[in-house]
Coordinates of C-alpha atoms in Angstrom, one line a residue:
X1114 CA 5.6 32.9 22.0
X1115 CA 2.8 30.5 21.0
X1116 CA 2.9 27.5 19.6
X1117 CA 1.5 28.6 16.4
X1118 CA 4.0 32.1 16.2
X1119 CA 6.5 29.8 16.3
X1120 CA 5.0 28.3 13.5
X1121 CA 4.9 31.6 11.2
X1122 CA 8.4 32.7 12.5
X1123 CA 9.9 29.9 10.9
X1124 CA 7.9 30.2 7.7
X1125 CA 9.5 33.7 7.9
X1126 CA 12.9 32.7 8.7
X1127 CA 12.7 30.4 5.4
X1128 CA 11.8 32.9 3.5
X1129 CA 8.2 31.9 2.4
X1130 CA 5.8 34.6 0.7
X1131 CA 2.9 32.5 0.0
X1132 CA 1.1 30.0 1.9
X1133 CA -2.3 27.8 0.5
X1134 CA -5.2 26.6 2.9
X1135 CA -8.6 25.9 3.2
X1136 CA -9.4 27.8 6.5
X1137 CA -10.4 25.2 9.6
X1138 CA -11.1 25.3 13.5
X1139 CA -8.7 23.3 14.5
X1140 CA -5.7 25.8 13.6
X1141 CA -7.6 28.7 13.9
X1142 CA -4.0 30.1 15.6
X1143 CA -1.9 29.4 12.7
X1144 CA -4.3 31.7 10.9
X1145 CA -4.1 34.6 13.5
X1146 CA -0.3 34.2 13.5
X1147 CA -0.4 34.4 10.0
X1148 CA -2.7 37.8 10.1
X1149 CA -0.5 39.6 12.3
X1150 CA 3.0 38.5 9.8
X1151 CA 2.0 40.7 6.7
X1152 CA 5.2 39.3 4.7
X1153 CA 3.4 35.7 3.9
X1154 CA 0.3 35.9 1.7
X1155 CA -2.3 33.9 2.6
X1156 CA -4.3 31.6 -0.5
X1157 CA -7.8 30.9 0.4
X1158 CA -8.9 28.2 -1.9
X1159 CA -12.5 26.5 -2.3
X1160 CA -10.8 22.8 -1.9
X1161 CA -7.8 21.1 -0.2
X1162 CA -6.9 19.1 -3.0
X1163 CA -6.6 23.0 -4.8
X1164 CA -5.5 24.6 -2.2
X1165 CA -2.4 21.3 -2.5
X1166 CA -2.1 21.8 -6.2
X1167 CA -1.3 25.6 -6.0
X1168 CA 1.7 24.5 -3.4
X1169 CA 3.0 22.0 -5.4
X1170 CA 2.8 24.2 -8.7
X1171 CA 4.0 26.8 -6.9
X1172 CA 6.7 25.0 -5.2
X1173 CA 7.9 23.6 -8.9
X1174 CA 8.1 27.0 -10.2
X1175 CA 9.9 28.8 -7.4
X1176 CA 12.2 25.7 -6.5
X1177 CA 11.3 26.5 -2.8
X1178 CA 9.1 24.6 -0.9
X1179 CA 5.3 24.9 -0.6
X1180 CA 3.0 25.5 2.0
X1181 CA -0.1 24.3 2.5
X1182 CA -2.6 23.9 5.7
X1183 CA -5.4 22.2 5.9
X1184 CA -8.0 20.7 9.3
X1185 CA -8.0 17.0 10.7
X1186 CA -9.2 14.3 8.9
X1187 CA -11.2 15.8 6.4
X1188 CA -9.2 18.1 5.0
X1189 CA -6.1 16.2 5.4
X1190 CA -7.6 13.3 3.0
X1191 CA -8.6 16.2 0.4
X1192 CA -5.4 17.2 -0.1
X1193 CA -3.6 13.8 0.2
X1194 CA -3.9 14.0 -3.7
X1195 CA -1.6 17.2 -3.4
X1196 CA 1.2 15.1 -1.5
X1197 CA 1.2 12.0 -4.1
X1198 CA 2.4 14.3 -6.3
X1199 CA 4.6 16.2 -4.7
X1200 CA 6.2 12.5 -3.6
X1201 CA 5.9 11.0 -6.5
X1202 CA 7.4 14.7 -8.6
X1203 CA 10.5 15.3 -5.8
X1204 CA 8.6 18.7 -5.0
X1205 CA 9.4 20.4 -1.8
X1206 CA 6.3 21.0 0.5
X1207 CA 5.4 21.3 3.9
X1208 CA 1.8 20.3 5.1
X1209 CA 0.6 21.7 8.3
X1210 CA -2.5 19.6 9.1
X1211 CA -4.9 20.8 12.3
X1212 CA -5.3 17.7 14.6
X1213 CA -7.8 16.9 17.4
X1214 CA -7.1 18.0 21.2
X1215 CA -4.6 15.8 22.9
X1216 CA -7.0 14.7 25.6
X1217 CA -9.3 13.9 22.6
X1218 CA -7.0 11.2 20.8
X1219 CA -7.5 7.5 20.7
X1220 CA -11.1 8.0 21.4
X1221 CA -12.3 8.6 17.6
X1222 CA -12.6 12.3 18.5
X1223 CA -14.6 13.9 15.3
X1224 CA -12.4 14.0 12.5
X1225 CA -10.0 12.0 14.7
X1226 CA -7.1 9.8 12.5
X1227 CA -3.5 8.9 12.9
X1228 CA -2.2 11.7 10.5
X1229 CA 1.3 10.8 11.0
X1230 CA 0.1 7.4 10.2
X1231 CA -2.0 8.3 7.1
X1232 CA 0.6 9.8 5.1
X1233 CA 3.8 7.8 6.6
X1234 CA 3.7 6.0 3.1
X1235 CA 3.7 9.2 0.9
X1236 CA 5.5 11.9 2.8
X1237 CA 9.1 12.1 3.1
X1238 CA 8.5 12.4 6.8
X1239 CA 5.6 12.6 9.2
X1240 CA 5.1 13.9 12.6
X1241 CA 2.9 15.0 15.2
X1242 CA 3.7 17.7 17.5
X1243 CA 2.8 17.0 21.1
X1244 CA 5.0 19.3 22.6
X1245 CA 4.6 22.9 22.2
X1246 CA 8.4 24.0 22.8
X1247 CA 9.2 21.6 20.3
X1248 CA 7.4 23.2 17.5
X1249 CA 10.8 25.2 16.1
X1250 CA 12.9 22.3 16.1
X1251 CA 10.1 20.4 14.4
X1252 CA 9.2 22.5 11.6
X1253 CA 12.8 23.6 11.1
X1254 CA 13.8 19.9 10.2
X1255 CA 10.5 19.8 8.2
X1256 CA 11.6 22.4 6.0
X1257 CA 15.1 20.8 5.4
X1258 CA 13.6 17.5 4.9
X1259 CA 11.3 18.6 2.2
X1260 CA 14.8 20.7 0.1
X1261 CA 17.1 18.1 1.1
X1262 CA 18.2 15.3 -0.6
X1263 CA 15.8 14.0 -3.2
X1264 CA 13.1 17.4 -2.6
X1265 CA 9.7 15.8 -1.2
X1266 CA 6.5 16.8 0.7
X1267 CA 6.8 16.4 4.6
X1268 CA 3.8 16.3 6.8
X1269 CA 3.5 18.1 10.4
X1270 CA 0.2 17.4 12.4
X1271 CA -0.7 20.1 14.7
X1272 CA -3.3 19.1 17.7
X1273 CA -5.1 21.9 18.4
X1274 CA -4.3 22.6 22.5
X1275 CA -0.7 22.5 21.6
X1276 CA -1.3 25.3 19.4
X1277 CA -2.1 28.1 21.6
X1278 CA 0.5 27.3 24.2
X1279 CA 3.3 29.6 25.4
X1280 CA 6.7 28.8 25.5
X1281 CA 10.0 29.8 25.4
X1282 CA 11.7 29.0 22.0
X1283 CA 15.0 28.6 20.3
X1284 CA 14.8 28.8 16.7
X1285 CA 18.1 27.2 14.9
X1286 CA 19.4 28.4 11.6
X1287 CA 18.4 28.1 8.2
X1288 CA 20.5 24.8 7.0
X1289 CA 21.5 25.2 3.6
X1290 CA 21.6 22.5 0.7
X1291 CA 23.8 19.6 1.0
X1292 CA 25.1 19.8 -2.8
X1293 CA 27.0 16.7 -2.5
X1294 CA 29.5 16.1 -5.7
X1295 CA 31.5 13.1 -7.8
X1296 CA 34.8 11.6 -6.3
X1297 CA 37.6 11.5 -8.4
X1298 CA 37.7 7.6 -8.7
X1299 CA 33.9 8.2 -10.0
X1300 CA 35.0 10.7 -12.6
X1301 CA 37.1 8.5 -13.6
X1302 CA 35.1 5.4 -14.0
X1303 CA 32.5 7.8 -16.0
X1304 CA 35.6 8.9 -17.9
X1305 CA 36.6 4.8 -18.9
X1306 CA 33.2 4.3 -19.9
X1307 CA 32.4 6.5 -22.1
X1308 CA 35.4 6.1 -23.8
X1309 CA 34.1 2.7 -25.1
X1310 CA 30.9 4.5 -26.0
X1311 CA 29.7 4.3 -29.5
X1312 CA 26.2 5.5 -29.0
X1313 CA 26.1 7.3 -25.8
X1314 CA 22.2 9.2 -24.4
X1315 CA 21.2 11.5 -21.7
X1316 CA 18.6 11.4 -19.9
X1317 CA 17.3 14.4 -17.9
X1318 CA 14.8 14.2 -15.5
X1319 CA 14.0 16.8 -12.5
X1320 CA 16.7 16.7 -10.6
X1321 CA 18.1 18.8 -13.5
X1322 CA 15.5 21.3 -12.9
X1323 CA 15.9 21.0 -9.0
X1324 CA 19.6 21.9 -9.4
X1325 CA 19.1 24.7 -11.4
X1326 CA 21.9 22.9 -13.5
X1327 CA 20.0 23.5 -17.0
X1328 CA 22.7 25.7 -18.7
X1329 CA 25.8 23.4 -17.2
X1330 CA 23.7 19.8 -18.6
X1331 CA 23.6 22.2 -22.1
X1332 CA 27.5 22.9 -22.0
X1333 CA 27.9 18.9 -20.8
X1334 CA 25.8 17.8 -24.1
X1335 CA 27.8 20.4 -26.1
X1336 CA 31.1 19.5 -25.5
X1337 CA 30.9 15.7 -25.1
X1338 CA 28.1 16.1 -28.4
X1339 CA 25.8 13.2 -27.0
X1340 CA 21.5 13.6 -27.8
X1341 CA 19.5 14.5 -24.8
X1342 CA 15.9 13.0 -24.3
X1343 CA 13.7 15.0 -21.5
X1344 CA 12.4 12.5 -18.9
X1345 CA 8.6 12.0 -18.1
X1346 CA 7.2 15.9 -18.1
X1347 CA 10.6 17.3 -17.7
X1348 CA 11.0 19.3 -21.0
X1349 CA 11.9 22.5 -19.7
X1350 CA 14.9 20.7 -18.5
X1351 CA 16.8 20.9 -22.1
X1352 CA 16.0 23.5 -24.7
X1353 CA 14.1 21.5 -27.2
X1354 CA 15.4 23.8 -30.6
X1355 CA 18.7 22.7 -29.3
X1356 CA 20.8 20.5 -32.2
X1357 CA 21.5 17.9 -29.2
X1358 CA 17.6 17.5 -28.1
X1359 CA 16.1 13.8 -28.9
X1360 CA 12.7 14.3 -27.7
X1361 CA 10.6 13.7 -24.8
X1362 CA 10.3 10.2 -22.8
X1363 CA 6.2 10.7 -22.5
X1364 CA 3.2 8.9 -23.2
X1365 CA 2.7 7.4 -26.4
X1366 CA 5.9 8.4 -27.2
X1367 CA 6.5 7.8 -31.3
X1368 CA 8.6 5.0 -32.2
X1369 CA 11.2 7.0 -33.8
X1370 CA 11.7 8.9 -30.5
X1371 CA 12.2 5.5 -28.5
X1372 CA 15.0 4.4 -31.4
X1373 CA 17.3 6.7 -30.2
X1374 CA 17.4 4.6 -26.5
X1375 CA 16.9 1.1 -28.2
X1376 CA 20.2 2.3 -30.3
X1377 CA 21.7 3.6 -27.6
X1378 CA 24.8 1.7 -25.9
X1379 CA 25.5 4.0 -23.3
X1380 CA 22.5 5.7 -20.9
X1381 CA 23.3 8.7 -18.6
X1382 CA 20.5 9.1 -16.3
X1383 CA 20.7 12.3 -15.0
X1384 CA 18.4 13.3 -11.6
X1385 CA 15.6 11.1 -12.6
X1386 CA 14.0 8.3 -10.7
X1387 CA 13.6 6.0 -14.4
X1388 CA 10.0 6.0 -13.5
X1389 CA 7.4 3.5 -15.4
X1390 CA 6.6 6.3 -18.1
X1391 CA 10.1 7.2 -18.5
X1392 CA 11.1 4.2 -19.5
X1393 CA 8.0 2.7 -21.1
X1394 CA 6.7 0.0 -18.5
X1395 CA 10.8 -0.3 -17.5
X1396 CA 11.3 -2.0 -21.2
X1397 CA 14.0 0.0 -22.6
X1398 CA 16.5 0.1 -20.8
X1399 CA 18.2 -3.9 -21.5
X1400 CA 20.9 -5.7 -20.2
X1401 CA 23.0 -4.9 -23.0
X1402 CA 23.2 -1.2 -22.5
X1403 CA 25.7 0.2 -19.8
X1404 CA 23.8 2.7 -17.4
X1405 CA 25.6 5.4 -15.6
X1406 CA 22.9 6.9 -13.2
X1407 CA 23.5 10.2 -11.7
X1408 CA 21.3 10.9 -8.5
X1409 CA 21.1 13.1 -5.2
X1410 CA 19.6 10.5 -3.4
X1411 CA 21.1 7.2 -2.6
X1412 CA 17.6 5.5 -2.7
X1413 CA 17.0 6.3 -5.9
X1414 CA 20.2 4.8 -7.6
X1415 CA 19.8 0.8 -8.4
X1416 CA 15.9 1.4 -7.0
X1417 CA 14.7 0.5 -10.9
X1418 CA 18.0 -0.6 -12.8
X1419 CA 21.5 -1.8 -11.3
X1420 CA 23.9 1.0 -12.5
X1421 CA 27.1 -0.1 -14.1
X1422 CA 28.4 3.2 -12.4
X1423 CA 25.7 4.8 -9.4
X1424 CA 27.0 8.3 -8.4
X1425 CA 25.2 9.8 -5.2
X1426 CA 25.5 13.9 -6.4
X1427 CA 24.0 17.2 -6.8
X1428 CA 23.5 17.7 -10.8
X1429 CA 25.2 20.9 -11.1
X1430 CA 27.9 20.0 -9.4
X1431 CA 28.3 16.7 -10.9
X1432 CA 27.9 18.1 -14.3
X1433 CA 31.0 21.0 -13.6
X1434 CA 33.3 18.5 -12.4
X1435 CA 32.2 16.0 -15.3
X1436 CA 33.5 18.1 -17.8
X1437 CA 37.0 17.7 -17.1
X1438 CA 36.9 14.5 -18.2
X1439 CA 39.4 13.5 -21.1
X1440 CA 37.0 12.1 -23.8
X1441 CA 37.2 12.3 -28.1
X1442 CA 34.1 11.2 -28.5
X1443 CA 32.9 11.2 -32.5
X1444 CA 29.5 11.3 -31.3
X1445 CA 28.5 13.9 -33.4
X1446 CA 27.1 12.2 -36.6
X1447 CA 25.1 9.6 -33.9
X1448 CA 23.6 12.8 -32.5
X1449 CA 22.8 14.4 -35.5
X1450 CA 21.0 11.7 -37.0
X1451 CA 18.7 11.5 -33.2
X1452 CA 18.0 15.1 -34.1
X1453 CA 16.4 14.4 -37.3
X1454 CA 14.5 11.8 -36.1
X1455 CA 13.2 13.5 -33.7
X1456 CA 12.5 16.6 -36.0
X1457 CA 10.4 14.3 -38.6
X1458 CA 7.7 13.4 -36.3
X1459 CA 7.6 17.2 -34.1
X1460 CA 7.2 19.5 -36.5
X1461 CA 4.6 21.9 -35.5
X1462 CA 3.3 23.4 -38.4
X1463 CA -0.1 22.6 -38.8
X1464 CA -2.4 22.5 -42.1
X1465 CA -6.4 23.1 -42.5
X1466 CA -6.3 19.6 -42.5
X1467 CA -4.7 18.6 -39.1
X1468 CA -7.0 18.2 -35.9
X1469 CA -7.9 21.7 -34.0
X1470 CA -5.7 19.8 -30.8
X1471 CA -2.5 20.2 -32.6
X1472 CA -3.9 23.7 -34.9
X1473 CA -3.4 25.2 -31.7
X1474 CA -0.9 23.8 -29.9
X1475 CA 1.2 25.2 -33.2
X1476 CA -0.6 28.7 -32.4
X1477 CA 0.4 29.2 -29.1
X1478 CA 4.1 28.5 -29.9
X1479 CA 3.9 31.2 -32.3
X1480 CA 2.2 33.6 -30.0
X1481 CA 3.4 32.7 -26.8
X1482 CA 6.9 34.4 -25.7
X1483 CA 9.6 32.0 -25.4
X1484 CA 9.3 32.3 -21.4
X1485 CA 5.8 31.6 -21.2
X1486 CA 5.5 29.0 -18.5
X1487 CA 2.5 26.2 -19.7
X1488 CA 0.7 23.7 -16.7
X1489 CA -0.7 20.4 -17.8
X1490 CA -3.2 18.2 -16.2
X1491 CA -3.5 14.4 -16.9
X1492 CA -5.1 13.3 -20.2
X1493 CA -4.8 12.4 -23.6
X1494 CA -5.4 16.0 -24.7
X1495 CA -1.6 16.5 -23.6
X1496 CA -0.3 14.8 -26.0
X1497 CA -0.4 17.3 -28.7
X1498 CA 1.8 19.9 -26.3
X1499 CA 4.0 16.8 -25.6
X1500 CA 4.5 15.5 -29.0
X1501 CA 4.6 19.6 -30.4
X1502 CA 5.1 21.9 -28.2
X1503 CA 8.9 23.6 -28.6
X1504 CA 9.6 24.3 -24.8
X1505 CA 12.9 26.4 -25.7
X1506 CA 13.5 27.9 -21.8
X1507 CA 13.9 26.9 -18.5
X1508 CA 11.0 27.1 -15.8
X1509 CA 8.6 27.2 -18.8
X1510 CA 6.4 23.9 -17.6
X1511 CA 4.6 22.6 -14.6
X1512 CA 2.9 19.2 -15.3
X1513 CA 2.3 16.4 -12.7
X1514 CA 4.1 13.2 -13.3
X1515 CA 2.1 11.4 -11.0
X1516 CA -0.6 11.6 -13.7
X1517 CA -2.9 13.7 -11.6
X1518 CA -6.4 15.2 -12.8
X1519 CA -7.3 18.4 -11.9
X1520 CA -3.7 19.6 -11.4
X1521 CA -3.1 21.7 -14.3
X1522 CA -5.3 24.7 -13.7
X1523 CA -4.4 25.4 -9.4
X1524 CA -1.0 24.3 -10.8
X1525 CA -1.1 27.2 -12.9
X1526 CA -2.5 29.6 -10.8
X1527 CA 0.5 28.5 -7.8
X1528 CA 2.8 28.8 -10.8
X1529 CA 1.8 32.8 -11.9
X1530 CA 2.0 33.8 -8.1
X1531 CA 5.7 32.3 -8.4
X1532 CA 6.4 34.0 -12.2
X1533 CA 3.8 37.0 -11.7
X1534 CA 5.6 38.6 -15.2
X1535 CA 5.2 35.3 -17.3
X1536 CA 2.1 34.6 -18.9
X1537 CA 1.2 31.3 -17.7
X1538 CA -1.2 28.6 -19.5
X1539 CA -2.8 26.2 -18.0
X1540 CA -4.0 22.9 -20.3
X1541 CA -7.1 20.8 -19.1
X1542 CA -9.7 18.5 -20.2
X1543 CA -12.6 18.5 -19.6
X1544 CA -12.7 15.7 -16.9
X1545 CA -10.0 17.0 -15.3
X1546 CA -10.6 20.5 -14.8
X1547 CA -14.3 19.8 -13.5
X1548 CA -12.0 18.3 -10.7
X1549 CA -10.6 21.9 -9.7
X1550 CA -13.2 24.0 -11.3
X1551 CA -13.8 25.9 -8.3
X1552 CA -10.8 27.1 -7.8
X1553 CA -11.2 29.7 -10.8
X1554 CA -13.2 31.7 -8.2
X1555 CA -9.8 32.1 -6.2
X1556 CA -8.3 33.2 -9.1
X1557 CA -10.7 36.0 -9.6
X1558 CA -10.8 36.8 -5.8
X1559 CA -6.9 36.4 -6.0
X1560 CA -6.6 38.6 -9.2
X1561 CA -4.4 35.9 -10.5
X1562 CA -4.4 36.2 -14.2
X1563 CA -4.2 32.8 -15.8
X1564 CA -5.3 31.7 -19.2
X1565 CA -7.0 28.3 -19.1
X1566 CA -7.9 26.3 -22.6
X1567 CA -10.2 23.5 -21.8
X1568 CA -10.1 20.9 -24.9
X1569 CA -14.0 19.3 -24.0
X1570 CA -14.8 16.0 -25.8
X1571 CA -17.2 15.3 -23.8
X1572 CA -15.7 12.3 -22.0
X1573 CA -12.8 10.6 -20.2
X1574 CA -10.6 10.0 -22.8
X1575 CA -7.3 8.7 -21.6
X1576 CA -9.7 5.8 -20.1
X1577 CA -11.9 6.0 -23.1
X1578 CA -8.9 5.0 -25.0
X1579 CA -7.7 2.1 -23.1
X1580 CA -11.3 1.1 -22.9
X1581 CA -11.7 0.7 -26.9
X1582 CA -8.1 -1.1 -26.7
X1583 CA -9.5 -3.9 -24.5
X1584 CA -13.1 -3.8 -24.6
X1585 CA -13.9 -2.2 -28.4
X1586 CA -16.7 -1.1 -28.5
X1587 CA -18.3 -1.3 -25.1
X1588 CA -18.3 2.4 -23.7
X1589 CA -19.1 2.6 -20.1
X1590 CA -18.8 5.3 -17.4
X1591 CA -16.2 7.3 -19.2
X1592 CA -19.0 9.8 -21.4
X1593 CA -19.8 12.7 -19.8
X1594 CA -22.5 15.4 -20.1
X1595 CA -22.2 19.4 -21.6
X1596 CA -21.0 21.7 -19.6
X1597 CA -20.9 25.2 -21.1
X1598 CA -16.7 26.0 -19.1
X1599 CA -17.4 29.9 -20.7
X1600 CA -20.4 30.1 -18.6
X1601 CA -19.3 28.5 -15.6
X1602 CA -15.7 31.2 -16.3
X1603 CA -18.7 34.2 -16.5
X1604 CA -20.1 32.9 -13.3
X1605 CA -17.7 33.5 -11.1
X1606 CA -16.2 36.7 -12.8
X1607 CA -13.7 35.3 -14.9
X1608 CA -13.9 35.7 -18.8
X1609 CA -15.1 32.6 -20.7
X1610 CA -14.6 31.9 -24.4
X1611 CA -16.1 29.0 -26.4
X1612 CA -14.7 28.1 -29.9
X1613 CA -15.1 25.6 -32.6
X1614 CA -12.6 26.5 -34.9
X1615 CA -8.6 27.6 -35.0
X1616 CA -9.6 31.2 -36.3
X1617 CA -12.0 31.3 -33.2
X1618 CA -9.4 30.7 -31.1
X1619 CA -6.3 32.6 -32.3
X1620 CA -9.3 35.8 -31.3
X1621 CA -10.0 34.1 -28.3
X1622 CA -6.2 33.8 -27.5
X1623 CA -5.4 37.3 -28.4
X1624 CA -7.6 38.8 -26.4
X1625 CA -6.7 36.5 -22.7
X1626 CA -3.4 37.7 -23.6
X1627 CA -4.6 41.4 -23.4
X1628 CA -6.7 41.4 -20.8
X1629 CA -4.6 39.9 -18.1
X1630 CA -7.5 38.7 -16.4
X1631 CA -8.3 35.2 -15.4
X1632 CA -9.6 33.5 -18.1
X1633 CA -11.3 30.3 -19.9
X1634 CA -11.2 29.0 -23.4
X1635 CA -13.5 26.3 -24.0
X1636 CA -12.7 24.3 -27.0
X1637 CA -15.3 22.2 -28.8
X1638 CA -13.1 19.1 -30.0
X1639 CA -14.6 15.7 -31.2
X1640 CA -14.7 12.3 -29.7
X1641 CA -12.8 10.4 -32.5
X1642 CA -9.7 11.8 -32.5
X1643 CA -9.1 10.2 -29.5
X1644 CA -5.3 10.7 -29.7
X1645 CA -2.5 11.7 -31.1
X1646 CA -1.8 8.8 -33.3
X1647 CA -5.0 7.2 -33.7
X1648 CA -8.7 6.9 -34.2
X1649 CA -11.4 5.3 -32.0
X1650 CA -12.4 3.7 -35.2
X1651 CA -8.6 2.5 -36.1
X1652 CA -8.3 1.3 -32.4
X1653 CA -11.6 -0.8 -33.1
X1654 CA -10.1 -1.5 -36.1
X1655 CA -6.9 -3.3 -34.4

């Protein structure tokens, strides 16, 4: 077979269904193996860096890797934003990237660059293929790459003569999952530690979530009785109406959420990286607390902190054999009182007099069913679904802890394809969806059915913020102009909503839920309400 069949059949022996591109010459193959193997769905997005959302979103919400393709140059630095994120968030993907002829290369061929090169920094691996009977083994290793270990996006370039080529190929099998678990000396040295614990915390990040260890990190917290905080836009990870839940390590997290780790004695990281939101600029964890990090790769333990105890393990299988250790811990008062700090400041029920932000982040809680699976993009406006938002089931959120705009709406379409019976709601600003705009046409043309609530202020706010923090009162480049979002929805055959008002939007809502059609609700919020806890006038103010 061809270079490029080879390419499909081992999409197909993987088991992929969906794959994202923007179409481009230089694979043109890939795409005609791809129309001849009706099992894999081909997305035809408007823009590479949407086209690389919908994988990772996708990829997230189906714990499988994600496929993207893209051309040479061009298109590979569009979706480059796509592979951040999918480093930086430990979500599987596999980019196949068109490349120039081989005779071409070295001689700044058009759209000629060193993809291998380009992305060495924020791929897990990258390669180009210059041997077509290579191409099995090749992507084969890709694809374990990108699951393996700590999940991540790999990078394959493919120049286009190799493509067509014939050759006679040997396809390996499908390698499962190392799932790698705690020795017995570890379990014990867990076991001794927490025994001295007074005031012990979890942490949960996405290795949780990779592990599909949700309801075995549940009966961990319920037996041992220690508080769970969610890492960095990892909420799903720990049913938040739980009695053990803390709260979420975020952005502008509330001081009596970041107690419960400045108390703490004992920290249990569990499958997160302790990135720089996590743990607040790296301020909380200290030298006095004793750090037991849990990790399934080896890079990752001691990378941010020194662990008093580093164990290299898959989560679920380190939490099952973790709870046959012999501890009486009286944690239960220390849990119960993280619980009700965490309760006094995330209440969600909203008065007249409460900004629209959080009047409908407490609406869509009610309405929503529990399985409802939300997308974020980057921006202050996520806050309110941070600081409210009861996520109270697994695989219920997609948000980009890379801090990405113009993820949250391709996230959410990527997502739907994976969950095609949840609703799914996507969460935007209106920077940030401007970004990915576009790719509400491919929603339409897709008939993907997502319901997209656009909180326009009319600026940059995030950066508006920091702005009035350093330099008060000196606004520059972050205001933006009016953009009717319900027209743009209309344009392209989507249905578009604009409201001013919670009682505007719960008929807005109601209505996007019915329809199951792709859809837009603009809402008209102000600038001054800039966040959740404060005021452009009380951050002039300070």
């Amino acid at each position: 077979m061809t270079a490029a069949q080879a390419i499909v059949a081992c999409m197909k022996k993987e088991g992929a269904d969906k794959t994202f591109c923007v179409p481009g010459e230089s694979y043109l193959p890939v795409l005609d193996a791809l129309h001849d193997e009706p099992s894999i769905d081909v997305i035809s997005t408007r823009h590479e860096g949407g086209a690389a959302f919908m994988a990772e979103g996708y990829a997230k919400a189906a714990l499988k890797p994600g496929i993207v393709l893209a051309t040479r140059a061009v298109g590979a630095a569009n979706l480059s934003i796509g592979v951040h994120t999918a480093y930086q968030d430990s979500t599987p993907m596999v980019v196949f990237l068109g490349q120039v002829h081989r005779k071409f290369r070295g001689r700044e061929g058009f759209q000629e660059v060193d993809l291998d090169r380009y992305f060495g920094h924020i791929a897990k691996w990258a390669v180009e293929v210059t041997d077509a009977e290579r191409m099995p083994e090749i992507v084969q290793r890709a694809f374990r790459i990108a699951k393996s270990g700590r999940p991540g996006p790999v990078v394959i370039a493919l120049p286009e003569d190799v493509l067509p080529e014939e050759a006679e190929m040997h396809f390996g099998p499908v390698t499962s999952i190392p799932k790698p678990a705690p020795s017995q000396q570890e379990v014990t040295l867990v076991e001794r530690l927490l025994t001295t614990a007074k005031k012990p915390v979890i942490i949960a990040g996405g290795g949780v979530k990779n592990a599909q260890a949700e309801d075995d990190l549940v009966a961990f917290a319920e037996k041992y009785k220690i508080p769970v905080l969610a890492a960095f836009r990892r909420q799903d990870a720990f049913p938040n109406d739980h009695p053990l839940y803390a709260g979420h390590l975020g952005l502008g997290t509330n001081r009596e959420i970041l107690q419960t780790v400045n108390q703490a004695d004992v920290i249990i990281a569990l499958g997160t990286r302790l990135s720089e939101v996590t743990t607040q600029d790296y301020s909380i964890i200290r030298p006095d607390k004793k750090l037991i990090h849990v990790a399934i790769d080896h890079d990752t333990i001691g990378k941010v902190y020194g662990p008093d105890i580093g164990i290299v393990a898959d989560l679920k299988e380190a939490l099952q054999v973790l709870m046959y250790m012999e501890i009486d811990g009286a944690w239960g008062s220390w849990a119960n009182a993280r619980r009700q700090a965490y309760e006094k400041v995330s209440r969600i029920e909203a008065s007249a007099d409460d900004v629209i932000n959080k009047q409908i982040i407490a609406h869509i809680a009610k309405r929503l069913p529990q399985n409802a699976l939300l997308t974020t993009d980057a921006g202050n406006f996520a806050g309110w679904l941070h600081a409210f938002y009861p996520f109270r089931e697994k695989h219920t959120y997609v948000g980009p802890t890379s801090g990405a705009m113009g993820y949250g709406m391709p996230a959410a379409l990527g997502a739907k394809l994976a969950f095609p019976e949840k609703i799914v709601v996507s969460l935007s600003g209106d920077g940030g969806f401007m970004m990915t705009g576009q790719e509400l046409e491919t929603a339409v043309r897709n008939n993907i059915p997502v319901i997209c609530l656009v909180f326009n202020n009319n600026m940059y706010g995030t950066i508006r913020m920091h702005q009035e923090m350093h330099y008060p009162k000196k606004v520059e480049a972050t205001d933006l102009g009016d953009v009717s979002f319900k027209d743009l929805a209309i344009s392209v055959g989507a249905d578009g909503y604009s409201v001013r008002t919670i009682e505007e939007f719960e008929v807005a809502f109601d209505q996007a839920i019915q329809k199951l059609r792709p859809a837009v609700i603009e809402i008209i919020t102000g600038k001054e309400q800039i966040s959740v806890s404060s005021t452009i006038t009380q951050i002039r103010d300070r």
